[in-house]
Tab-separated table of C-alpha atoms in Angstrom:
chain	number	residue	atom	x	y	z
A	27	UNK	CA	0.000	0.000	0.000
A	28	UNK	CA	1.227	3.509	-0.861
A	29	UNK	CA	0.985	6.430	1.539
A	30	UNK	CA	-0.130	9.941	0.718
A	31	UNK	CA	0.503	12.595	3.378
A	32	UNK	CA	-0.357	16.295	3.400
A	33	UNK	CA	0.637	18.612	1.834
A	34	UNK	CA	-0.689	16.970	-1.293
A	35	UNK	CA	1.798	18.301	-3.813
A	36	UNK	CA	1.580	17.751	-7.558
A	37	UNK	CA	4.757	15.618	-7.455
A	38	UNK	CA	3.234	13.210	-4.882
A	39	UNK	CA	-0.074	13.004	-6.673
A	40	UNK	CA	1.514	12.351	-10.076
A	41	UNK	CA	3.143	9.195	-8.690
A	42	UNK	CA	-0.173	7.496	-8.037
A	43	UNK	CA	-1.525	5.039	-10.593
A	44	UNK	CA	-5.054	3.803	-11.165
A	45	UNK	CA	-5.741	0.768	-8.964
A	46	UNK	CA	-3.184	1.648	-6.258
A	47	UNK	CA	-4.323	1.235	-2.666
A	48	UNK	CA	-3.460	4.433	-0.829
A	49	UNK	CA	-3.417	5.290	2.862
A	50	UNK	CA	-4.116	9.021	3.177
A	51	UNK	CA	-3.288	11.273	6.135
A	52	UNK	CA	-3.726	15.003	6.594
A	53	UNK	CA	-6.432	17.625	6.566
A	54	UNK	CA	-9.343	17.092	4.185
A	55	UNK	CA	-12.433	19.219	3.604
A	56	UNK	CA	-15.871	17.724	3.128
A	57	UNK	CA	-17.905	19.179	0.275
A	58	UNK	CA	-21.015	17.769	-1.326
A	59	UNK	CA	-23.891	18.968	-3.494
A	60	UNK	CA	-24.486	22.424	-2.017
A	61	UNK	CA	-20.832	23.430	-1.583
A	62	UNK	CA	-20.000	22.431	-5.178
A	63	UNK	CA	-22.888	24.427	-6.559
A	64	UNK	CA	-21.934	27.376	-4.338
A	65	UNK	CA	-18.330	27.376	-5.595
A	66	UNK	CA	-19.441	26.930	-9.178
A	67	UNK	CA	-21.668	29.985	-8.824
A	68	UNK	CA	-18.646	32.029	-7.763
A	69	UNK	CA	-19.372	31.812	-4.040
A	70	UNK	CA	-16.675	32.521	-1.486
A	71	UNK	CA	-14.419	29.628	-0.468
A	72	UNK	CA	-13.597	30.058	3.235
A	73	UNK	CA	-10.482	27.821	3.137
A	74	UNK	CA	-7.391	27.442	0.959
A	75	UNK	CA	-7.672	24.328	-1.214
A	76	UNK	CA	-4.304	24.768	-2.963
A	77	UNK	CA	-2.601	21.353	-2.697
A	78	UNK	CA	-5.650	20.349	-0.688
A	79	UNK	CA	-8.166	17.535	-0.624
A	80	UNK	CA	-11.932	17.574	-1.056
A	81	UNK	CA	-13.943	14.734	0.452
A	82	UNK	CA	-17.405	14.044	-1.002
A	83	UNK	CA	-19.015	13.331	2.335
A	84	UNK	CA	-21.858	14.463	4.528
A	85	UNK	CA	-20.759	13.203	7.940
A	86	UNK	CA	-22.993	12.242	10.834
A	87	UNK	CA	-21.698	14.472	13.604
A	88	UNK	CA	-23.122	15.231	17.036
A	89	UNK	CA	-22.181	17.863	19.592
A	90	UNK	CA	-20.538	16.278	22.643
A	91	UNK	CA	-19.529	18.571	25.501
A	92	UNK	CA	-17.562	21.340	23.798
A	93	UNK	CA	-16.506	19.410	20.706
A	94	UNK	CA	-17.846	17.485	17.739
A	95	UNK	CA	-18.053	13.692	17.651
A	96	UNK	CA	-17.924	12.180	14.151
A	97	UNK	CA	-20.015	9.010	14.328
A	98	UNK	CA	-19.971	8.056	10.636
A	99	UNK	CA	-18.213	9.705	7.704
A	100	UNK	CA	-18.136	7.519	4.602
A	101	UNK	CA	-18.160	8.917	1.060
A	102	UNK	CA	-21.198	10.036	-0.918
A	103	UNK	CA	-21.766	9.581	-4.676
A	104	UNK	CA	-19.254	11.770	-6.519
A	105	UNK	CA	-20.988	11.827	-9.882
A	106	UNK	CA	-23.425	14.501	-8.713
A	107	UNK	CA	-20.479	16.907	-8.506
A	108	UNK	CA	-19.400	16.135	-12.088
A	109	UNK	CA	-20.800	19.365	-13.612
A	110	UNK	CA	-18.723	21.451	-11.172
A	111	UNK	CA	-15.649	19.376	-10.289
A	112	UNK	CA	-13.307	20.162	-13.175
A	113	UNK	CA	-13.774	23.917	-12.720
A	114	UNK	CA	-13.144	23.678	-8.968
A	115	UNK	CA	-10.002	21.538	-9.441
A	116	UNK	CA	-8.557	24.036	-11.917
A	117	UNK	CA	-9.578	27.225	-10.128
A	118	UNK	CA	-8.567	26.249	-6.594
A	119	UNK	CA	-5.630	23.915	-7.212
A	120	UNK	CA	-7.261	20.890	-5.559
A	121	UNK	CA	-4.946	17.843	-5.731
A	122	UNK	CA	-7.087	15.093	-4.255
A	123	UNK	CA	-10.793	14.345	-4.568
A	124	UNK	CA	-12.136	11.506	-2.425
A	125	UNK	CA	-15.576	10.004	-2.993
A	126	UNK	CA	-17.360	6.949	-4.287
A	127	UNK	CA	-18.677	5.613	-7.560
A	128	UNK	CA	-16.153	7.418	-9.769
A	129	UNK	CA	-16.422	10.549	-11.896
A	130	UNK	CA	-16.789	11.401	-15.547
A	131	UNK	CA	-14.839	12.581	-18.517
A	132	UNK	CA	-14.433	16.253	-17.607
A	133	UNK	CA	-13.035	15.377	-14.168
A	134	UNK	CA	-10.698	12.805	-15.734
A	135	UNK	CA	-9.339	15.510	-18.069
A	136	UNK	CA	-8.978	18.046	-15.260
A	137	UNK	CA	-7.039	15.477	-13.178
A	138	UNK	CA	-4.687	14.895	-16.087
A	139	UNK	CA	-4.157	18.530	-17.002
A	140	UNK	CA	-4.065	20.119	-13.555
A	141	UNK	CA	-2.424	17.250	-11.637
A	142	UNK	CA	-5.102	15.804	-9.375
A	143	UNK	CA	-6.274	12.310	-8.378
A	144	UNK	CA	-9.667	10.858	-7.620
A	145	UNK	CA	-9.707	8.303	-4.803
A	146	UNK	CA	-12.487	5.796	-4.111
A	147	UNK	CA	-13.289	5.229	-0.458
A	148	UNK	CA	-15.641	2.368	0.478
A	149	UNK	CA	-19.223	3.598	0.270
A	150	UNK	CA	-21.339	2.623	3.248
A	151	UNK	CA	-18.346	2.035	5.531
A	152	UNK	CA	-19.215	5.062	7.640
A	153	UNK	CA	-17.701	4.121	10.962
A	154	UNK	CA	-14.481	2.687	9.488
A	155	UNK	CA	-13.928	6.116	7.898
A	156	UNK	CA	-14.975	7.934	11.096
A	157	UNK	CA	-12.342	5.960	13.021
A	158	UNK	CA	-9.692	7.632	10.810
A	159	UNK	CA	-10.796	11.102	11.907
A	160	UNK	CA	-8.385	12.324	14.568
A	161	UNK	CA	-9.857	15.772	15.047
A	162	UNK	CA	-12.472	18.153	13.692
A	163	UNK	CA	-11.412	21.699	12.879
A	164	UNK	CA	-13.616	24.529	11.696
A	165	UNK	CA	-16.990	23.943	10.078
A	166	UNK	CA	-18.229	26.266	7.340
A	167	UNK	CA	-21.692	26.846	5.820
A	168	UNK	CA	-23.329	25.169	8.839
A	169	UNK	CA	-26.126	27.733	9.144
A	170	UNK	CA	-27.009	27.930	5.445
A	171	UNK	CA	-26.584	24.312	4.366
A	172	UNK	CA	-27.056	22.244	7.552
A	173	UNK	CA	-24.644	19.707	9.082
A	174	UNK	CA	-24.834	17.106	6.295
A	175	UNK	CA	-24.056	19.677	3.568
A	176	UNK	CA	-21.575	21.791	5.533
A	177	UNK	CA	-17.833	21.969	4.850
A	178	UNK	CA	-16.071	20.146	7.682
A	179	UNK	CA	-12.355	20.361	8.221
A	180	UNK	CA	-11.308	16.827	9.181
A	181	UNK	CA	-7.855	15.724	10.205
A	182	UNK	CA	-7.572	12.074	9.157
A	183	UNK	CA	-4.959	9.364	9.567
A	184	UNK	CA	-4.797	6.216	7.475
A	185	UNK	CA	-7.933	6.648	5.385
A	186	UNK	CA	-7.583	3.784	2.884
A	187	UNK	CA	-8.751	4.401	-0.686
A	188	UNK	CA	-8.135	3.060	-4.161
A	189	UNK	CA	-7.010	5.339	-7.001
A	190	UNK	CA	-10.003	5.585	-9.358
A	191	UNK	CA	-8.665	8.306	-11.666
A	192	UNK	CA	-4.967	9.124	-11.890
A	193	UNK	CA	-3.189	12.165	-13.278
A	194	UNK	CA	-1.998	10.286	-16.371
A	195	UNK	CA	-5.502	10.190	-17.819
A	196	UNK	CA	-6.559	6.708	-16.691
A	197	UNK	CA	-9.937	5.959	-15.138
A	198	UNK	CA	-10.748	2.658	-13.499
A	199	UNK	CA	-14.429	3.549	-13.700
A	200	UNK	CA	-14.355	4.246	-17.429
A	201	UNK	CA	-12.671	0.843	-17.938
A	202	UNK	CA	-15.251	-1.019	-15.828
A	203	UNK	CA	-18.106	0.838	-17.549
A	204	UNK	CA	-16.854	-0.141	-21.005
A	205	UNK	CA	-16.064	-3.775	-20.225
A	206	UNK	CA	-19.360	-4.274	-18.366
A	207	UNK	CA	-21.265	-2.732	-21.303
A	208	UNK	CA	-19.817	-5.416	-23.591
A	209	UNK	CA	-20.694	-8.171	-21.090
A	210	UNK	CA	-24.234	-6.811	-20.770
A	211	UNK	CA	-24.730	-7.255	-24.508
A	212	UNK	CA	-23.377	-10.822	-24.251
A	213	UNK	CA	-25.820	-11.566	-21.423
A	214	UNK	CA	-28.713	-10.142	-23.464
A	215	UNK	CA	-27.894	-12.620	-26.225
A	216	UNK	CA	-28.090	-15.554	-23.779
A	217	UNK	CA	-31.863	-15.458	-23.502
B	14	UNK	CA	-51.661	4.283	24.507
B	15	UNK	CA	-48.670	4.192	26.860
B	16	UNK	CA	-46.614	6.675	24.881
B	17	UNK	CA	-43.363	6.209	26.801
B	18	UNK	CA	-43.321	2.430	26.175
B	19	UNK	CA	-43.923	2.798	22.481
B	20	UNK	CA	-41.458	5.597	21.986
B	21	UNK	CA	-38.715	3.770	23.885
B	22	UNK	CA	-39.097	0.587	21.864
B	23	UNK	CA	-39.414	2.351	18.521
B	24	UNK	CA	-36.284	4.335	19.377
B	25	UNK	CA	-34.564	0.999	19.997
B	26	UNK	CA	-35.828	-0.257	16.636
B	27	UNK	CA	-34.216	2.763	14.929
B	28	UNK	CA	-30.998	2.403	16.934
B	29	UNK	CA	-30.636	-1.248	16.069
B	30	UNK	CA	-31.545	-0.743	12.405
B	31	UNK	CA	-28.913	1.979	12.075
B	32	UNK	CA	-26.111	0.139	13.886
B	33	UNK	CA	-26.641	-3.618	13.543
B	34	UNK	CA	-26.423	-5.138	10.051
B	35	UNK	CA	-28.897	-8.072	9.751
B	36	UNK	CA	-27.305	-11.527	9.934
B	37	UNK	CA	-28.581	-12.645	6.490
B	38	UNK	CA	-26.844	-9.667	4.838
B	39	UNK	CA	-23.647	-10.229	6.792
B	40	UNK	CA	-23.674	-13.885	5.742
B	41	UNK	CA	-24.183	-12.748	2.145
B	42	UNK	CA	-21.143	-10.468	2.432
B	43	UNK	CA	-19.042	-13.332	3.862
B	44	UNK	CA	-20.036	-15.482	0.917
B	45	UNK	CA	-19.118	-12.617	-1.430
B	46	UNK	CA	-15.707	-12.327	0.253
B	47	UNK	CA	-15.011	-15.980	-0.577
B	48	UNK	CA	-15.850	-15.404	-4.231
B	49	UNK	CA	-13.625	-12.336	-4.698
B	50	UNK	CA	-9.957	-12.835	-5.561
B	51	UNK	CA	-7.628	-12.278	-2.601
B	52	UNK	CA	-6.002	-8.828	-2.638
B	53	UNK	CA	-8.353	-7.580	-5.369
B	54	UNK	CA	-10.323	-4.335	-5.047
B	55	UNK	CA	-13.514	-6.335	-4.596
B	56	UNK	CA	-11.952	-8.297	-1.746
B	57	UNK	CA	-10.801	-5.086	-0.063
B	58	UNK	CA	-14.287	-3.527	-0.329
B	59	UNK	CA	-16.074	-6.544	1.151
B	60	UNK	CA	-13.532	-6.959	3.918
B	61	UNK	CA	-13.943	-3.279	4.815
B	62	UNK	CA	-17.735	-3.694	4.767
B	63	UNK	CA	-17.476	-6.604	7.217
B	64	UNK	CA	-15.045	-4.692	9.470
B	65	UNK	CA	-17.463	-1.782	9.368
B	66	UNK	CA	-20.411	-3.975	10.373
B	67	UNK	CA	-18.471	-5.355	13.362
B	68	UNK	CA	-17.334	-1.907	14.456
B	69	UNK	CA	-20.816	-0.383	14.124
B	70	UNK	CA	-22.364	-3.162	16.195
B	71	UNK	CA	-19.604	-3.184	18.800
B	72	UNK	CA	-19.432	0.568	19.295
B	73	UNK	CA	-23.119	1.394	18.781
B	74	UNK	CA	-22.335	3.573	15.746
B	75	UNK	CA	-24.365	4.087	12.562
B	76	UNK	CA	-23.209	1.677	9.832
B	77	UNK	CA	-23.358	4.494	7.276
B	78	UNK	CA	-23.554	8.273	7.728
B	79	UNK	CA	-26.384	8.379	5.210
B	80	UNK	CA	-29.158	7.078	7.413
B	81	UNK	CA	-31.417	7.676	4.447
B	82	UNK	CA	-35.177	7.798	4.433
B	83	UNK	CA	-36.722	5.898	7.361
B	84	UNK	CA	-39.527	3.701	5.979
B	85	UNK	CA	-41.759	2.154	8.652
B	86	UNK	CA	-44.142	-0.719	7.942
B	87	UNK	CA	-46.669	-1.408	10.672
B	88	UNK	CA	-49.251	-4.184	10.885
B	89	UNK	CA	-51.761	-3.411	13.612
B	90	UNK	CA	-54.958	-4.942	15.036
B	91	UNK	CA	-58.330	-3.728	13.730
B	92	UNK	CA	-59.419	-0.567	15.574
B	93	UNK	CA	-55.868	0.303	16.678
B	94	UNK	CA	-55.194	4.025	17.291
B	95	UNK	CA	-53.075	4.725	14.209
B	96	UNK	CA	-52.919	8.486	14.792
B	97	UNK	CA	-51.233	7.874	18.127
B	98	UNK	CA	-48.865	5.382	16.478
B	99	UNK	CA	-47.816	7.993	13.902
B	100	UNK	CA	-47.197	10.514	16.695
B	101	UNK	CA	-44.974	8.177	18.753
B	102	UNK	CA	-43.089	7.111	15.602
B	103	UNK	CA	-42.313	10.724	14.780
B	104	UNK	CA	-41.238	11.277	18.376
B	105	UNK	CA	-38.887	8.285	18.220
B	106	UNK	CA	-37.360	9.531	14.943
B	107	UNK	CA	-36.731	12.925	16.470
B	108	UNK	CA	-35.050	11.385	19.536
B	109	UNK	CA	-32.945	9.026	17.410
B	110	UNK	CA	-31.695	12.050	15.457
B	111	UNK	CA	-30.696	13.917	18.614
B	112	UNK	CA	-28.805	10.847	19.816
B	113	UNK	CA	-26.846	10.480	16.589
B	114	UNK	CA	-28.461	7.289	15.238
B	115	UNK	CA	-29.961	9.261	12.349
B	116	UNK	CA	-28.271	12.102	10.487
B	117	UNK	CA	-30.141	15.401	10.149
B	118	UNK	CA	-31.194	14.278	6.725
B	119	UNK	CA	-34.262	16.202	5.623
B	120	UNK	CA	-34.318	19.538	3.812
B	121	UNK	CA	-37.033	21.776	2.459
B	122	UNK	CA	-37.152	20.926	-1.249
B	123	UNK	CA	-37.491	24.560	-2.336
B	124	UNK	CA	-35.626	26.711	0.187
B	125	UNK	CA	-32.993	24.074	1.030
B	126	UNK	CA	-33.411	24.777	4.751
B	127	UNK	CA	-32.699	21.787	6.997
B	128	UNK	CA	-35.325	20.225	9.263
B	129	UNK	CA	-33.297	19.320	12.318
B	130	UNK	CA	-35.368	16.398	13.549
B	131	UNK	CA	-36.061	14.344	10.394
B	132	UNK	CA	-39.751	14.980	11.022
B	133	UNK	CA	-41.113	16.923	8.065
B	134	UNK	CA	-43.742	16.610	5.333
B	135	UNK	CA	-43.157	13.125	3.882
B	136	UNK	CA	-40.646	12.088	6.546
B	137	UNK	CA	-40.545	9.560	8.045
B	138	UNK	CA	-42.466	7.343	5.614
B	139	UNK	CA	-45.075	5.408	7.596
B	140	UNK	CA	-47.274	2.632	6.172
B	141	UNK	CA	-49.933	1.065	8.330
B	142	UNK	CA	-52.011	-2.001	7.531
B	143	UNK	CA	-54.823	-3.255	9.737
B	144	UNK	CA	-55.624	-6.918	10.085
B	145	UNK	CA	-57.015	-9.634	12.348
B	146	UNK	CA	-54.166	-9.801	14.870
B	147	UNK	CA	-53.444	-9.060	18.521
B	148	UNK	CA	-49.910	-7.677	18.312
B	149	UNK	CA	-48.211	-4.880	16.356
B	150	UNK	CA	-45.583	-5.831	13.826
B	151	UNK	CA	-43.130	-2.928	13.321
B	152	UNK	CA	-40.517	-3.079	10.580
B	153	UNK	CA	-38.049	-0.403	9.530
B	154	UNK	CA	-35.818	0.119	6.521
B	155	UNK	CA	-33.296	2.966	6.381
B	156	UNK	CA	-32.894	3.534	2.660
B	157	UNK	CA	-29.755	5.454	1.705
B	158	UNK	CA	-29.906	8.188	-0.921
B	159	UNK	CA	-27.240	6.715	-3.201
B	160	UNK	CA	-29.201	3.511	-3.583
B	161	UNK	CA	-32.488	5.405	-3.967
B	162	UNK	CA	-31.049	7.463	-6.831
B	163	UNK	CA	-30.271	4.363	-8.913
B	164	UNK	CA	-33.809	2.985	-8.654
B	165	UNK	CA	-35.544	2.998	-12.038
B	166	UNK	CA	-38.765	2.128	-13.811
B	167	UNK	CA	-39.199	0.624	-17.282
B	168	UNK	CA	-42.295	0.762	-19.459
B	169	UNK	CA	-42.257	-2.294	-21.727
B	170	UNK	CA	-41.707	-2.847	-24.546
B	171	UNK	CA	-38.368	-1.023	-24.363
B	172	UNK	CA	-36.600	-1.138	-27.691
B	173	UNK	CA	-33.307	0.234	-26.342
B	174	UNK	CA	-32.641	-2.944	-24.367
B	175	UNK	CA	-34.783	-5.236	-26.499
B	176	UNK	CA	-37.167	-5.904	-23.617
B	177	UNK	CA	-40.620	-7.247	-24.470
B	178	UNK	CA	-43.561	-7.944	-22.183
B	179	UNK	CA	-42.312	-11.223	-20.741
B	180	UNK	CA	-39.916	-12.521	-18.093
B	181	UNK	CA	-36.973	-12.231	-20.478
B	182	UNK	CA	-37.871	-8.529	-20.721
B	183	UNK	CA	-37.842	-8.332	-16.918
B	184	UNK	CA	-34.393	-9.957	-16.817
B	185	UNK	CA	-33.083	-7.357	-19.276
B	186	UNK	CA	-34.522	-4.490	-17.211
B	187	UNK	CA	-32.876	-5.832	-14.060
B	188	UNK	CA	-29.459	-6.285	-15.684
B	189	UNK	CA	-29.660	-2.890	-17.380
B	190	UNK	CA	-30.459	-1.290	-14.003
B	191	UNK	CA	-27.463	-2.997	-12.359
B	192	UNK	CA	-25.244	-1.910	-15.245
B	193	UNK	CA	-26.440	1.701	-15.104
B	194	UNK	CA	-25.964	1.810	-11.327
B	195	UNK	CA	-22.310	0.669	-11.564
B	196	UNK	CA	-20.852	1.505	-8.133
B	197	UNK	CA	-23.191	4.398	-7.359
B	198	UNK	CA	-25.738	2.321	-5.440
B	199	UNK	CA	-23.001	0.877	-3.179
B	200	UNK	CA	-22.730	-2.578	-4.718
B	201	UNK	CA	-23.176	-5.387	-3.912
B	202	UNK	CA	-26.775	-4.518	-3.140
B	203	UNK	CA	-30.147	-6.215	-3.399
B	204	UNK	CA	-32.744	-5.592	-6.107
B	205	UNK	CA	-36.434	-5.313	-5.321
B	206	UNK	CA	-38.415	-5.788	-8.516
B	207	UNK	CA	-42.114	-5.312	-9.174
B	208	UNK	CA	-43.768	-6.490	-12.372
B	209	UNK	CA	-46.997	-4.594	-13.074
B	210	UNK	CA	-48.813	-2.018	-10.975
B	211	UNK	CA	-48.821	1.667	-11.862
B	212	UNK	CA	-45.943	4.118	-11.551
B	213	UNK	CA	-46.572	4.710	-7.837
B	214	UNK	CA	-47.553	1.230	-6.639
B	215	UNK	CA	-44.743	-0.297	-8.697
B	216	UNK	CA	-42.135	1.533	-6.641
B	217	UNK	CA	-43.966	0.828	-3.402
B	218	UNK	CA	-44.148	-2.898	-4.131
B	219	UNK	CA	-40.532	-3.079	-5.325
B	220	UNK	CA	-39.334	-1.547	-2.044
B	221	UNK	CA	-41.511	-3.888	0.015
B	222	UNK	CA	-39.399	-6.756	-1.337
B	223	UNK	CA	-36.575	-5.538	0.923
B	224	UNK	CA	-38.578	-6.818	3.889
B	225	UNK	CA	-37.894	-10.358	2.645
B	226	UNK	CA	-34.862	-12.178	3.986
B	227	UNK	CA	-32.024	-12.873	1.596
B	228	UNK	CA	-32.835	-16.586	1.782
B	229	UNK	CA	-36.508	-16.031	0.890
B	230	UNK	CA	-37.498	-17.086	-2.640
B	231	UNK	CA	-40.581	-16.056	-4.607
B	232	UNK	CA	-43.465	-18.508	-4.153
B	233	UNK	CA	-44.035	-18.571	-7.913
B	234	UNK	CA	-41.560	-21.043	-9.379
B	235	UNK	CA	-40.798	-19.030	-12.511
B	236	UNK	CA	-40.181	-15.853	-10.534
B	237	UNK	CA	-37.976	-17.795	-8.113
B	238	UNK	CA	-35.890	-19.050	-11.044
B	239	UNK	CA	-35.618	-15.532	-12.421
B	240	UNK	CA	-34.468	-14.196	-9.051
B	241	UNK	CA	-31.456	-16.492	-8.972
B	242	UNK	CA	-30.763	-16.011	-12.689
B	243	UNK	CA	-30.567	-12.221	-12.246
B	244	UNK	CA	-28.093	-12.541	-9.375
B	245	UNK	CA	-25.979	-15.035	-11.343
B	246	UNK	CA	-25.989	-12.910	-14.518
B	247	UNK	CA	-25.279	-9.618	-12.730
B	248	UNK	CA	-22.189	-11.122	-11.158
B	249	UNK	CA	-20.836	-11.781	-14.662
B	250	UNK	CA	-20.902	-8.081	-15.555
B	251	UNK	CA	-17.532	-7.530	-13.891
B	252	UNK	CA	-18.822	-4.456	-12.066
B	253	UNK	CA	-17.977	-5.881	-8.660
B	254	UNK	CA	-18.152	-4.305	-5.205
B	255	UNK	CA	-18.433	-0.485	-5.357
B	256	UNK	CA	-18.051	-0.700	-9.148
B	257	UNK	CA	-14.294	-1.215	-8.816
B	258	UNK	CA	-14.366	-4.485	-10.752
B	259	UNK	CA	-14.814	-7.995	-9.403
B	260	UNK	CA	-17.317	-10.766	-9.127
B	261	UNK	CA	-20.127	-9.697	-6.822
B	262	UNK	CA	-22.517	-7.038	-8.125
B	263	UNK	CA	-25.631	-8.232	-6.249
B	264	UNK	CA	-26.283	-10.118	-3.012
B	265	UNK	CA	-29.847	-10.907	-4.002
B	266	UNK	CA	-32.870	-10.126	-6.163
B	267	UNK	CA	-36.482	-10.296	-4.945
B	268	UNK	CA	-39.344	-10.195	-7.429
B	269	UNK	CA	-43.090	-9.735	-6.978
B	270	UNK	CA	-45.868	-9.419	-9.532
B	271	UNK	CA	-49.067	-7.364	-9.407
B	272	UNK	CA	-51.884	-6.857	-11.886
B	273	UNK	CA	-51.595	-4.341	-14.723
B	274	UNK	CA	-53.725	-2.390	-17.188
B	275	UNK	CA	-53.654	-3.474	-20.859
B	276	UNK	CA	-51.774	-0.352	-21.968
B	277	UNK	CA	-49.069	-0.569	-19.303
B	278	UNK	CA	-46.368	-3.076	-18.424
B	279	UNK	CA	-44.118	-1.523	-15.811
B	280	UNK	CA	-41.026	-3.174	-14.442
B	281	UNK	CA	-39.856	-1.241	-11.400
B	282	UNK	CA	-36.403	-1.866	-9.991
B	283	UNK	CA	-35.406	-0.551	-6.569
B	284	UNK	CA	-31.904	-0.956	-5.210
B	285	UNK	CA	-30.730	-1.345	-1.625
B	286	UNK	CA	-27.014	-1.002	-0.867
B	287	UNK	CA	-24.876	-3.563	0.969
B	288	UNK	CA	-25.375	-1.393	4.086
B	289	UNK	CA	-28.809	-3.009	4.111
B	290	UNK	CA	-30.469	-1.632	7.213
B	291	UNK	CA	-33.633	-3.543	7.958
B	292	UNK	CA	-34.978	-4.639	11.333
B	293	UNK	CA	-38.328	-5.424	12.863
B	294	UNK	CA	-40.013	-6.138	16.174
B	295	UNK	CA	-43.298	-7.524	17.461
B	296	UNK	CA	-44.909	-5.330	20.107
B	297	UNK	CA	-47.723	-6.201	22.489
B	298	UNK	CA	-50.918	-4.108	22.708
B	299	UNK	CA	-49.273	-1.887	25.359
B	300	UNK	CA	-46.090	-1.395	23.345
B	301	UNK	CA	-43.952	-3.970	25.152
B	302	UNK	CA	-41.323	-5.828	23.099
B	303	UNK	CA	-42.404	-9.424	22.408
B	304	UNK	CA	-39.595	-10.440	20.053
B	305	UNK	CA	-37.295	-9.223	17.276
B	306	UNK	CA	-38.000	-10.092	13.675
B	307	UNK	CA	-34.946	-10.813	11.491
């Protein structure tokens, strides 16, 4: 297994290849539907995402004493961010996008051109991911978007992912989509 | 109605549904682990899913942060106070949210403003059926949004996939739905399929199939054969766990048939992720727990 530690520089990210298992540590920022739309519409980004990581995730967090307790924090479907992702990667210098289910052609191109990777975390494995969260920093957009859509600053250690899209233009998801399309046609013929 | 009794036990139903993966699903995941190649992506996904299930159960944590739409199915005696049942169910949902078993998961569809308790128009979903019985049968499914988004409905004939109005057409719909979902529904999931009905009842019936255990087979022999055929075929697509490639795309498929109008032949396919949260309990007339279902 490879390791990927913050800061997520272009040089580190360019070494990752589709299919690699990666253990990621550092600060990551959750962003899902509302935050992507907000940034796409030219909204203010309250953090610096240069050499940073976006995590497609709406965590389940509760207030405990004076701090936040992250009870589950697995990935959400990334494809819903596809219309906005490439622009955000290019504009803000994002190096790592973590999510589930893969992303499309425009994100693949942006990863290749701008030097970014897309990592698949295991969807549904909410408390395995939460166990990697060492601390919770600031939370943004809490009032407007609610806890599930807010931007949470999470410090993680050892979040294990697989490289779904690398910076050389390869996409595991595009490969699986194409090969499974051919097999679907074969299965249709076996009536 | 002894409100406190009911609310306490329904809260426990939500807690257990959110944190404790049913044993039939866990057994299905173990079987899937054996079929995936060691050290493959599929193997890693299933192993993580099993670790996650153990951790959630052991530490009383939600299996998945997306606690989805809570769908309650109640069977109650004739003359039972259903208004009071709805009120205590809403109360239990609100308490489960405060305690971190449910995420604050409901938003106003127009303004985008969050409802902090998960109690809102249309949430939770509550279905109540009366019948000749003495006890109350309470079942709950927490249906995640990713899996809900990949649900789909076909109106046959469908030329695009060459599906006519027969069981071969149904097979094609099911496989096409699994292919379109790829990893987005959190594979390996379970399909609930309804043949017939209208656009609304088709979805309702397809989701009801998730109340069946993984080992349950359709009573109709042809439908039972089709159920296993769909699972077998889908696992040859190479989509694998989370769409990362591999052998297991489905843990199960459950089919039911309804009547239909001459002009319509709907095949409705609902998907439930591997984080298959479904529990049930039998409650006495005063709301005391008699036994767990599943």
